[in-house]
């Protein structure tokens, strides 16, 4: 692993577990064992390092989730598998993405609330990418455009709500509760 990657991984781990504003550059340097000059060679500011950590998490999280969804048929099975994957994450059973500490993108965007901020925009891009991934599977259901939009939005809201419930309230069963809601709704559409 090169020094730039080590800095990003170390920064991500610290930002995710302690919060971005709570972690100073000196702590990242101490944890990574890399010199300050090297850090500023790769990242002109802490915000650039935060952006890189967000991009790193986006890539690792997206790769993990896509891999999970590829193990089942597209469409309904993949939409339901999404919540099985979330449950594994909530229970910290996913070494690829580490211990569950809520959604890094929600946490980071809360610390950088200005929607024009590059960090906030990077978090929004991640969420849009997740919505697009879900939409691809909803498209496989061959519903009307209105229903497709409705199921996409519902699935995203259930996903985000489950993450929030698991983190904020400690409800580690939230993914399965959300999965049950989605399954009941999909069953209702099948009966139409």
mmCIF file with all atom_site columns, C-alpha atoms in Angstrom, residues 34-136:
data_model
loop_
_atom_site.group_PDB
_atom_site.id
_atom_site.type_symbol
_atom_site.label_atom_id
_atom_site.label_alt_id
_atom_site.label_comp_id
_atom_site.label_asym_id
_atom_site.label_entity_id
_atom_site.label_seq_id
_atom_site.pdbx_PDB_ins_code
_atom_site.Cartn_x
_atom_site.Cartn_y
_atom_site.Cartn_z
_atom_site.occupancy
_atom_site.B_iso_or_equiv
_atom_site.pdbx_formal_charge
_atom_site.auth_seq_id
_atom_site.auth_comp_id
_atom_site.auth_asym_id
_atom_site.auth_atom_id
_atom_site.pdbx_PDB_model_num
ATOM 1   C CA . UNK A 1 34  ? 3.517   9.345   7.750   1.00 0.00 ? 34  UNK A CA 1
ATOM 2   C CA . UNK A 1 35  ? 5.213   12.750  7.775   1.00 0.00 ? 35  UNK A CA 1
ATOM 3   C CA . UNK A 1 36  ? 3.231   15.969  7.557   1.00 0.00 ? 36  UNK A CA 1
ATOM 4   C CA . UNK A 1 37  ? 5.118   16.995  4.419   1.00 0.00 ? 37  UNK A CA 1
ATOM 5   C CA . UNK A 1 38  ? 3.970   13.794  2.674   1.00 0.00 ? 38  UNK A CA 1
ATOM 6   C CA . UNK A 1 39  ? 0.367   14.405  3.754   1.00 0.00 ? 39  UNK A CA 1
ATOM 7   C CA . UNK A 1 40  ? 0.341   17.914  2.313   1.00 0.00 ? 40  UNK A CA 1
ATOM 8   C CA . UNK A 1 41  ? 2.073   16.695  -0.833  1.00 0.00 ? 41  UNK A CA 1
ATOM 9   C CA . UNK A 1 42  ? -0.959  14.490  -1.542  1.00 0.00 ? 42  UNK A CA 1
ATOM 10  C CA . UNK A 1 43  ? -3.692  16.583  0.111   1.00 0.00 ? 43  UNK A CA 1
ATOM 11  C CA . UNK A 1 44  ? -3.394  20.385  0.223   1.00 0.00 ? 44  UNK A CA 1
ATOM 12  C CA . UNK A 1 45  ? -5.924  20.585  3.087   1.00 0.00 ? 45  UNK A CA 1
ATOM 13  C CA . UNK A 1 46  ? -7.842  18.460  5.553   1.00 0.00 ? 46  UNK A CA 1
ATOM 14  C CA . UNK A 1 47  ? -10.964 18.913  3.413   1.00 0.00 ? 47  UNK A CA 1
ATOM 15  C CA . UNK A 1 48  ? -9.162  17.288  0.469   1.00 0.00 ? 48  UNK A CA 1
ATOM 16  C CA . UNK A 1 49  ? -8.275  14.356  2.737   1.00 0.00 ? 49  UNK A CA 1
ATOM 17  C CA . UNK A 1 50  ? -11.912 14.120  3.870   1.00 0.00 ? 50  UNK A CA 1
ATOM 18  C CA . UNK A 1 51  ? -13.060 14.076  0.230   1.00 0.00 ? 51  UNK A CA 1
ATOM 19  C CA . UNK A 1 52  ? -10.578 11.303  -0.520  1.00 0.00 ? 52  UNK A CA 1
ATOM 20  C CA . UNK A 1 53  ? -11.869 9.323   2.486   1.00 0.00 ? 53  UNK A CA 1
ATOM 21  C CA . UNK A 1 54  ? -15.426 9.729   1.196   1.00 0.00 ? 54  UNK A CA 1
ATOM 22  C CA . UNK A 1 55  ? -14.424 8.514   -2.271  1.00 0.00 ? 55  UNK A CA 1
ATOM 23  C CA . UNK A 1 56  ? -12.583 5.581   -0.676  1.00 0.00 ? 56  UNK A CA 1
ATOM 24  C CA . UNK A 1 57  ? -15.646 4.592   1.358   1.00 0.00 ? 57  UNK A CA 1
ATOM 25  C CA . UNK A 1 58  ? -17.906 5.038   -1.652  1.00 0.00 ? 58  UNK A CA 1
ATOM 26  C CA . UNK A 1 59  ? -15.772 2.616   -3.701  1.00 0.00 ? 59  UNK A CA 1
ATOM 27  C CA . UNK A 1 60  ? -15.460 0.001   -0.959  1.00 0.00 ? 60  UNK A CA 1
ATOM 28  C CA . UNK A 1 61  ? -19.121 0.180   0.084   1.00 0.00 ? 61  UNK A CA 1
ATOM 29  C CA . UNK A 1 62  ? -20.396 0.134   -3.498  1.00 0.00 ? 62  UNK A CA 1
ATOM 30  C CA . UNK A 1 63  ? -18.156 -2.812  -4.453  1.00 0.00 ? 63  UNK A CA 1
ATOM 31  C CA . UNK A 1 64  ? -19.321 -4.771  -1.410  1.00 0.00 ? 64  UNK A CA 1
ATOM 32  C CA . UNK A 1 65  ? -23.015 -4.096  -2.031  1.00 0.00 ? 65  UNK A CA 1
ATOM 33  C CA . UNK A 1 66  ? -22.863 -4.814  -5.765  1.00 0.00 ? 66  UNK A CA 1
ATOM 34  C CA . UNK A 1 67  ? -21.061 -8.076  -5.000  1.00 0.00 ? 67  UNK A CA 1
ATOM 35  C CA . UNK A 1 68  ? -23.798 -9.069  -2.551  1.00 0.00 ? 68  UNK A CA 1
ATOM 36  C CA . UNK A 1 69  ? -26.562 -8.283  -5.038  1.00 0.00 ? 69  UNK A CA 1
ATOM 37  C CA . UNK A 1 70  ? -24.827 -10.159 -7.870  1.00 0.00 ? 70  UNK A CA 1
ATOM 38  C CA . UNK A 1 71  ? -25.118 -13.417 -5.907  1.00 0.00 ? 71  UNK A CA 1
ATOM 39  C CA . UNK A 1 72  ? -28.886 -13.486 -6.401  1.00 0.00 ? 72  UNK A CA 1
ATOM 40  C CA . UNK A 1 73  ? -31.095 -12.934 -9.459  1.00 0.00 ? 73  UNK A CA 1
ATOM 41  C CA . UNK A 1 74  ? -31.770 -9.308  -10.429 1.00 0.00 ? 74  UNK A CA 1
ATOM 42  C CA . UNK A 1 75  ? -35.049 -7.702  -9.469  1.00 0.00 ? 75  UNK A CA 1
ATOM 43  C CA . UNK A 1 76  ? -37.064 -8.799  -6.430  1.00 0.00 ? 76  UNK A CA 1
ATOM 44  C CA . UNK A 1 77  ? -34.435 -11.236 -5.023  1.00 0.00 ? 77  UNK A CA 1
ATOM 45  C CA . UNK A 1 78  ? -31.748 -8.537  -5.209  1.00 0.00 ? 78  UNK A CA 1
ATOM 46  C CA . UNK A 1 79  ? -34.006 -5.927  -3.594  1.00 0.00 ? 79  UNK A CA 1
ATOM 47  C CA . UNK A 1 80  ? -34.645 -8.285  -0.675  1.00 0.00 ? 80  UNK A CA 1
ATOM 48  C CA . UNK A 1 81  ? -30.966 -9.295  -0.514  1.00 0.00 ? 81  UNK A CA 1
ATOM 49  C CA . UNK A 1 82  ? -30.145 -5.609  -0.009  1.00 0.00 ? 82  UNK A CA 1
ATOM 50  C CA . UNK A 1 83  ? -31.655 -5.874  3.466   1.00 0.00 ? 83  UNK A CA 1
ATOM 51  C CA . UNK A 1 84  ? -29.856 -9.153  4.236   1.00 0.00 ? 84  UNK A CA 1
ATOM 52  C CA . UNK A 1 85  ? -26.626 -7.355  3.355   1.00 0.00 ? 85  UNK A CA 1
ATOM 53  C CA . UNK A 1 86  ? -27.545 -4.415  5.587   1.00 0.00 ? 86  UNK A CA 1
ATOM 54  C CA . UNK A 1 87  ? -28.245 -6.791  8.463   1.00 0.00 ? 87  UNK A CA 1
ATOM 55  C CA . UNK A 1 88  ? -24.799 -8.333  8.076   1.00 0.00 ? 88  UNK A CA 1
ATOM 56  C CA . UNK A 1 89  ? -23.293 -4.835  8.112   1.00 0.00 ? 89  UNK A CA 1
ATOM 57  C CA . UNK A 1 90  ? -25.298 -3.786  11.184  1.00 0.00 ? 90  UNK A CA 1
ATOM 58  C CA . UNK A 1 91  ? -24.012 -6.865  12.999  1.00 0.00 ? 91  UNK A CA 1
ATOM 59  C CA . UNK A 1 92  ? -20.424 -6.062  11.889  1.00 0.00 ? 92  UNK A CA 1
ATOM 60  C CA . UNK A 1 93  ? -20.142 -9.295  9.879   1.00 0.00 ? 93  UNK A CA 1
ATOM 61  C CA . UNK A 1 94  ? -18.657 -7.640  6.789   1.00 0.00 ? 94  UNK A CA 1
ATOM 62  C CA . UNK A 1 95  ? -14.850 -7.484  6.990   1.00 0.00 ? 95  UNK A CA 1
ATOM 63  C CA . UNK A 1 96  ? -14.686 -5.659  3.633   1.00 0.00 ? 96  UNK A CA 1
ATOM 64  C CA . UNK A 1 97  ? -16.328 -2.551  5.093   1.00 0.00 ? 97  UNK A CA 1
ATOM 65  C CA . UNK A 1 98  ? -15.569 -2.963  8.782   1.00 0.00 ? 98  UNK A CA 1
ATOM 66  C CA . UNK A 1 99  ? -17.448 -2.384  12.012  1.00 0.00 ? 99  UNK A CA 1
ATOM 67  C CA . UNK A 1 100 ? -20.853 -0.691  11.726  1.00 0.00 ? 100 UNK A CA 1
ATOM 68  C CA . UNK A 1 101 ? -20.911 2.881   13.011  1.00 0.00 ? 101 UNK A CA 1
ATOM 69  C CA . UNK A 1 102 ? -23.808 4.292   11.025  1.00 0.00 ? 102 UNK A CA 1
ATOM 70  C CA . UNK A 1 103 ? -23.641 5.742   7.547   1.00 0.00 ? 103 UNK A CA 1
ATOM 71  C CA . UNK A 1 104 ? -20.397 7.595   6.928   1.00 0.00 ? 104 UNK A CA 1
ATOM 72  C CA . UNK A 1 105 ? -22.078 9.679   4.230   1.00 0.00 ? 105 UNK A CA 1
ATOM 73  C CA . UNK A 1 106 ? -24.909 10.829  6.487   1.00 0.00 ? 106 UNK A CA 1
ATOM 74  C CA . UNK A 1 107 ? -22.436 11.545  9.273   1.00 0.00 ? 107 UNK A CA 1
ATOM 75  C CA . UNK A 1 108 ? -20.075 13.491  6.995   1.00 0.00 ? 108 UNK A CA 1
ATOM 76  C CA . UNK A 1 109 ? -22.834 15.475  5.300   1.00 0.00 ? 109 UNK A CA 1
ATOM 77  C CA . UNK A 1 110 ? -24.146 16.457  8.741   1.00 0.00 ? 110 UNK A CA 1
ATOM 78  C CA . UNK A 1 111 ? -20.731 17.871  9.605   1.00 0.00 ? 111 UNK A CA 1
ATOM 79  C CA . UNK A 1 112 ? -20.571 19.733  6.277   1.00 0.00 ? 112 UNK A CA 1
ATOM 80  C CA . UNK A 1 113 ? -24.182 20.855  5.927   1.00 0.00 ? 113 UNK A CA 1
ATOM 81  C CA . UNK A 1 114 ? -23.700 23.418  3.156   1.00 0.00 ? 114 UNK A CA 1
ATOM 82  C CA . UNK A 1 115 ? -24.990 21.652  0.034   1.00 0.00 ? 115 UNK A CA 1
ATOM 83  C CA . UNK A 1 116 ? -22.439 23.506  -2.098  1.00 0.00 ? 116 UNK A CA 1
ATOM 84  C CA . UNK A 1 117 ? -19.540 22.135  -0.071  1.00 0.00 ? 117 UNK A CA 1
ATOM 85  C CA . UNK A 1 118 ? -17.506 19.546  -2.007  1.00 0.00 ? 118 UNK A CA 1
ATOM 86  C CA . UNK A 1 119 ? -17.738 17.075  0.881   1.00 0.00 ? 119 UNK A CA 1
ATOM 87  C CA . UNK A 1 120 ? -21.515 17.383  1.075   1.00 0.00 ? 120 UNK A CA 1
ATOM 88  C CA . UNK A 1 121 ? -21.758 16.979  -2.705  1.00 0.00 ? 121 UNK A CA 1
ATOM 89  C CA . UNK A 1 122 ? -19.594 13.823  -2.605  1.00 0.00 ? 122 UNK A CA 1
ATOM 90  C CA . UNK A 1 123 ? -21.954 12.355  0.004   1.00 0.00 ? 123 UNK A CA 1
ATOM 91  C CA . UNK A 1 124 ? -24.968 13.244  -2.139  1.00 0.00 ? 124 UNK A CA 1
ATOM 92  C CA . UNK A 1 125 ? -23.288 11.591  -5.151  1.00 0.00 ? 125 UNK A CA 1
ATOM 93  C CA . UNK A 1 126 ? -22.910 8.386   -3.144  1.00 0.00 ? 126 UNK A CA 1
ATOM 94  C CA . UNK A 1 127 ? -26.602 8.423   -2.219  1.00 0.00 ? 127 UNK A CA 1
ATOM 95  C CA . UNK A 1 128 ? -27.568 9.053   -5.861  1.00 0.00 ? 128 UNK A CA 1
ATOM 96  C CA . UNK A 1 129 ? -25.401 6.110   -6.891  1.00 0.00 ? 129 UNK A CA 1
ATOM 97  C CA . UNK A 1 130 ? -27.139 3.871   -4.365  1.00 0.00 ? 130 UNK A CA 1
ATOM 98  C CA . UNK A 1 131 ? -30.520 5.014   -5.656  1.00 0.00 ? 131 UNK A CA 1
ATOM 99  C CA . UNK A 1 132 ? -29.453 4.214   -9.228  1.00 0.00 ? 132 UNK A CA 1
ATOM 100 C CA . UNK A 1 133 ? -28.331 0.740   -8.145  1.00 0.00 ? 133 UNK A CA 1
ATOM 101 C CA . UNK A 1 134 ? -31.697 0.117   -6.507  1.00 0.00 ? 134 UNK A CA 1
ATOM 102 C CA . UNK A 1 135 ? -33.524 1.528   -9.535  1.00 0.00 ? 135 UNK A CA 1
ATOM 103 C CA . UNK A 1 136 ? -31.782 -0.991  -11.829 1.00 0.00 ? 136 UNK A CA 1
#
